[in-house]
Amino acid sequence: MKTLNRKDEILIVAAKLFKEKGYSAVTMRDLATDMHIKAASLYNHIESKQAILKEIILSISEQFTEGMERIIKLDASSIEKLKKVIRLHVKITSRNTNGMASLNNDWMHLGDQLEYYKKLRYNYEDNFRQIIQNGIDSNEIKNEKLDVLLFSMLSTLRSLYIWIPKKEDINIEELSDSLSEILITGINK
Amino acid sequence: MKTLNRKDEILIVAAKLFKEKGYSAVTMRDLATDMHIKAASLYNHIESKQAILKEIILSISEQFTEGMERIIKLDASSIEKLKKVIRLHVKITSRNTNGMASLNNDWMHLGDQLEYYKKLRYNYEDNFRQIIQNGIDSNEIKNEKLDVLLFSMLSTLRSLYIWIPKKEDINIEELSDSLSEILITGINK
DNA sequence: AACCAAAACTAACAATTGTTAGTCTAACTT
DNA sequence: AAGTTAGACTAACAATTGTTAGTTTTGGTT
């Protein structure tokens, strides 16, 4: 395990603040106060406020991209793949709930890197859609409106960052299984 | 239908901007530019920036509260009530997608009215949970983890504001039915 | 034509913003 | 002991922020 350097500490504290108030409402002085240093000292470790956001969001985005690419290569049924996607979200989110808030709510402030982020996001959604479409084609999944299906699953998975921190001792396996049951099998008796 | 006065126009334009960049990143000069007036002129119609946010968020919150109170009084099955809640979300959201963005992402900047908002929100969730719980008790709904169930449905419904504007000509009835099918019946074949 | 209210304007303010330059300090390495 | 460096500091900047005060313009009603 890499030891935490000063820059990583800043990223962690920043993500916490960004979650609480949003990127734009957090000042460099707020961040400095929570780091117990002065604002100017932050610049010994980071280039700019925007660069902090960039690192938080893109590192997570790339984890999703890698995870998804691993899953679509698998030789498995569509339902199995969907379950793996669900687990991917639970795993990444539970490891970094604060960063997920920035990814969901502050991506529009990325500046330079905005287009790159949007590309990653679009590709991810497209792979997700493809898995569902394959499931419909192979008769594993109900032929419900594809877009509504995708939207519903993504909404739930993307909101996990709000919900996970509220539950004490989340078990990743258990939560993934519950979500699979609800998202895939439904709630009707 | 009440005619649109200048203040309402400001609220509409503000909601659009708040959705695009978030409340904190929108300046009064941004808002004024889009209204084709100067920033100072805004204050002939509104008291403050925060008051704009307050009106946007609370008016929607109260629509949800009223709708929910109507539904829980109904003499209907839990599944029927859930379907009505889904329709309530689709209806309110499609009427005001921009405002829903503020409600979801900028409630923490409400200041004075923050506690009132949180109370409305908490009560709403509690009524929602109660409907599901009743459904489990009466054997209409699978005894899945209650909290995960509630979280999953709420996440999807709260994210509608992102998704609805992307679809051309949404039919409220049709979308509500699709969502009911997916959220309640599941996707498994 | 005179009047009035609504709604625009100009000018300015005090506070806050992200960031830079230059300096000091404490802790390792030699 | 001397030297080096990471990481803190103070001071300041130019730009931007929400907002106020006071004035002018506009369009409708008498």
Tab-separated table of C-alpha atoms in Angstrom, chain A:
chain	number	residue	atom	x	y	z
A	1	MET	CA	0.000	0.000	0.000
A	2	LYS	CA	1.374	3.327	-1.090
A	3	THR	CA	1.776	5.738	1.785
A	4	LEU	CA	-0.383	8.793	1.705
A	5	ASN	CA	1.524	11.843	0.592
A	6	ARG	CA	0.469	15.400	1.261
A	7	LYS	CA	-1.165	15.782	-2.106
A	8	ASP	CA	-3.360	12.738	-1.602
A	9	GLU	CA	-4.451	14.124	1.753
A	10	ILE	CA	-5.527	17.312	0.023
A	11	LEU	CA	-7.515	15.354	-2.552
A	12	ILE	CA	-9.312	13.452	0.190
A	13	VAL	CA	-10.206	16.541	2.207
A	14	ALA	CA	-11.214	18.384	-0.957
A	15	ALA	CA	-13.533	15.579	-2.017
A	16	LYS	CA	-15.202	15.706	1.390
A	17	LEU	CA	-15.799	19.443	1.088
A	18	PHE	CA	-16.912	19.222	-2.541
A	19	LYS	CA	-19.516	16.708	-1.501
A	20	GLU	CA	-20.837	18.899	1.297
A	21	LYS	CA	-21.130	22.171	-0.612
A	22	GLY	CA	-20.291	21.534	-4.230
A	23	TYR	CA	-17.083	22.441	-6.023
A	24	SER	CA	-17.923	26.096	-6.686
A	25	ALA	CA	-18.922	26.880	-3.121
A	26	VAL	CA	-15.693	25.530	-1.629
A	27	THR	CA	-12.918	28.099	-1.428
A	28	MET	CA	-9.228	27.391	-1.272
A	29	ARG	CA	-9.326	28.939	2.190
A	30	ASP	CA	-11.989	26.455	3.280
A	31	LEU	CA	-9.812	23.642	2.058
A	32	ALA	CA	-6.724	25.089	3.715
A	33	THR	CA	-8.528	25.485	7.038
A	34	ASP	CA	-9.501	21.830	7.068
A	35	MET	CA	-5.917	20.924	6.236
A	36	HIS	CA	-4.759	23.158	9.115
A	37	ILE	CA	-2.571	25.229	6.823
A	38	LYS	CA	-2.896	28.517	4.912
A	39	ALA	CA	-4.390	28.721	1.448
A	40	ALA	CA	-1.123	29.670	-0.233
A	41	SER	CA	0.553	26.552	1.130
A	42	LEU	CA	-1.779	24.363	-0.875
A	43	TYR	CA	0.039	25.452	-3.997
A	44	ASN	CA	3.179	23.626	-2.919
A	45	HIS	CA	1.252	20.454	-3.712
A	46	ILE	CA	-1.337	21.192	-6.366
A	47	GLU	CA	-1.421	23.400	-9.436
A	48	SER	CA	-4.917	24.829	-9.135
A	49	LYS	CA	-8.367	24.301	-7.711
A	50	GLN	CA	-9.510	22.881	-11.002
A	51	ALA	CA	-6.637	20.422	-11.070
A	52	ILE	CA	-7.913	18.991	-7.781
A	53	LEU	CA	-11.329	18.392	-9.309
A	54	LYS	CA	-9.727	16.870	-12.362
A	55	GLU	CA	-7.774	14.311	-10.347
A	56	ILE	CA	-10.768	13.367	-8.233
A	57	ILE	CA	-13.143	12.854	-11.131
A	58	LEU	CA	-10.854	11.348	-13.750
A	59	SER	CA	-9.268	8.783	-11.473
A	60	ILE	CA	-12.711	7.411	-10.666
A	61	SER	CA	-13.902	7.630	-14.260
A	62	GLU	CA	-10.968	5.564	-15.356
A	63	GLN	CA	-11.715	2.928	-12.742
A	64	PHE	CA	-15.197	2.587	-14.201
A	65	THR	CA	-13.854	2.407	-17.718
A	66	GLU	CA	-11.384	-0.327	-16.825
A	67	GLY	CA	-13.970	-2.292	-14.889
A	68	MET	CA	-16.491	-2.131	-17.704
A	69	GLU	CA	-13.946	-3.209	-20.283
A	70	ARG	CA	-13.104	-6.219	-18.182
A	71	ILE	CA	-16.774	-7.177	-17.889
A	72	ILE	CA	-17.799	-6.918	-21.528
A	73	LYS	CA	-14.963	-9.260	-22.456
A	74	LEU	CA	-16.293	-11.997	-20.182
A	75	ASP	CA	-17.907	-15.106	-21.542
A	76	ALA	CA	-21.075	-14.875	-19.476
A	77	SER	CA	-24.801	-14.315	-19.816
A	78	SER	CA	-26.168	-10.781	-19.942
A	79	ILE	CA	-27.728	-11.155	-16.529
A	80	GLU	CA	-24.392	-12.275	-15.138
A	81	LYS	CA	-22.719	-9.280	-16.697
A	82	LEU	CA	-25.311	-6.923	-15.270
A	83	LYS	CA	-24.668	-8.353	-11.829
A	84	LYS	CA	-20.981	-7.730	-12.285
A	85	VAL	CA	-21.654	-4.144	-13.331
A	86	ILE	CA	-23.725	-3.656	-10.204
A	87	ARG	CA	-20.926	-5.030	-8.081
A	88	LEU	CA	-18.476	-2.737	-9.871
A	89	HIS	CA	-20.514	0.297	-8.895
A	90	VAL	CA	-20.896	-0.790	-5.301
A	91	LYS	CA	-17.192	-1.495	-4.995
A	92	ILE	CA	-15.894	1.741	-6.526
A	93	THR	CA	-18.501	3.864	-4.790
A	94	SER	CA	-18.000	2.425	-1.332
A	95	ARG	CA	-14.291	3.056	-1.673
A	96	ASN	CA	-14.779	6.703	-2.576
A	97	THR	CA	-18.225	8.085	-1.805
A	98	ASN	CA	-17.030	11.680	-1.642
A	99	GLY	CA	-15.342	11.594	-5.002
A	100	MET	CA	-18.476	10.120	-6.532
A	101	ALA	CA	-20.354	13.241	-5.503
A	102	SER	CA	-17.988	15.383	-7.555
A	103	LEU	CA	-18.211	13.010	-10.477
A	104	ASN	CA	-21.986	13.226	-10.439
A	105	ASN	CA	-22.480	16.895	-9.715
A	106	ASP	CA	-19.380	18.876	-10.657
A	107	TRP	CA	-18.135	17.362	-13.888
A	108	MET	CA	-19.244	20.485	-15.786
A	109	HIS	CA	-16.454	22.463	-14.117
A	110	LEU	CA	-13.699	20.276	-15.538
A	111	GLY	CA	-12.621	22.838	-18.141
A	112	ASP	CA	-9.890	21.398	-20.339
A	113	GLN	CA	-10.710	17.814	-19.474
A	114	LEU	CA	-14.459	18.109	-19.945
A	115	GLU	CA	-14.499	16.513	-23.370
A	116	TYR	CA	-12.333	13.628	-22.279
A	117	TYR	CA	-14.632	12.981	-19.328
A	118	LYS	CA	-17.716	13.081	-21.527
A	119	LYS	CA	-16.152	10.588	-23.876
A	120	LEU	CA	-15.435	8.144	-21.057
A	121	ARG	CA	-18.949	8.587	-19.749
A	122	TYR	CA	-20.564	8.117	-23.119
A	123	ASN	CA	-18.572	4.980	-23.842
A	124	TYR	CA	-19.473	3.557	-20.460
A	125	GLU	CA	-23.179	4.108	-20.997
A	126	ASP	CA	-22.935	2.648	-24.443
A	127	ASN	CA	-21.357	-0.551	-23.165
A	128	PHE	CA	-24.024	-0.735	-20.469
A	129	ARG	CA	-26.738	-0.332	-23.088
A	130	GLN	CA	-25.149	-3.016	-25.226
A	131	ILE	CA	-25.233	-5.544	-22.398
A	132	ILE	CA	-28.941	-4.936	-21.892
A	133	GLN	CA	-29.650	-5.062	-25.622
A	134	ASN	CA	-27.864	-8.400	-25.893
A	135	GLY	CA	-29.961	-9.673	-23.003
A	136	ILE	CA	-33.130	-8.679	-24.782
A	137	ASP	CA	-31.964	-10.251	-28.017
A	138	SER	CA	-31.081	-13.517	-26.318
A	139	ASN	CA	-34.409	-13.533	-24.518
A	140	GLU	CA	-32.932	-13.232	-21.035
A	141	ILE	CA	-34.402	-9.796	-20.403
A	142	LYS	CA	-37.933	-8.535	-20.811
A	143	ASN	CA	-38.391	-6.449	-23.932
A	144	GLU	CA	-39.151	-3.336	-21.920
A	145	LYS	CA	-38.167	0.061	-23.296
A	146	LEU	CA	-34.389	-0.174	-23.498
A	147	ASP	CA	-33.720	3.449	-22.629
A	148	VAL	CA	-35.979	3.473	-19.603
A	149	LEU	CA	-34.329	0.313	-18.380
A	150	LEU	CA	-30.844	1.710	-18.761
A	151	PHE	CA	-31.815	4.998	-17.198
A	152	SER	CA	-33.397	3.312	-14.199
A	153	MET	CA	-30.432	1.109	-13.419
A	154	LEU	CA	-27.884	3.866	-13.943
A	155	SER	CA	-29.831	6.266	-11.746
A	156	THR	CA	-29.841	3.881	-8.863
A	157	LEU	CA	-26.189	2.958	-9.245
A	158	ARG	CA	-25.080	6.554	-9.616
A	159	SER	CA	-26.946	7.575	-6.478
A	160	LEU	CA	-25.203	4.997	-4.315
A	161	TYR	CA	-22.766	7.622	-3.093
A	162	ILE	CA	-25.566	9.363	-1.227
A	163	TRP	CA	-26.882	6.270	0.355
A	164	ILE	CA	-23.903	4.096	1.245
A	165	PRO	CA	-22.430	6.484	3.843
A	166	LYS	CA	-25.732	6.488	5.718
A	167	LYS	CA	-25.598	2.773	6.353
A	168	GLU	CA	-23.165	1.551	8.969
A	169	ASP	CA	-20.990	-1.441	8.032
A	170	ILE	CA	-22.106	-2.021	4.455
A	171	ASN	CA	-21.217	-5.440	3.217
A	172	ILE	CA	-20.298	-5.086	-0.432
A	173	GLU	CA	-21.420	-8.574	-1.417
A	174	GLU	CA	-24.673	-8.322	0.439
A	175	LEU	CA	-25.577	-4.911	-0.928
A	176	SER	CA	-24.685	-5.965	-4.469
A	177	ASP	CA	-26.913	-8.997	-4.143
A	178	SER	CA	-29.825	-6.963	-2.804
A	179	LEU	CA	-29.508	-4.502	-5.650
A	180	SER	CA	-29.322	-7.284	-8.222
A	181	GLU	CA	-32.434	-8.821	-6.814
A	182	ILE	CA	-34.335	-5.541	-6.906
A	183	LEU	CA	-33.033	-4.148	-10.177
A	184	ILE	CA	-33.210	-7.374	-12.099
A	185	THR	CA	-35.883	-9.515	-10.532
A	186	GLY	CA	-38.256	-6.747	-9.444
A	187	ILE	CA	-40.305	-6.362	-6.327
A	188	ASN	CA	-43.620	-7.878	-7.298
A	189	LYS	CA	-44.596	-11.014	-5.492
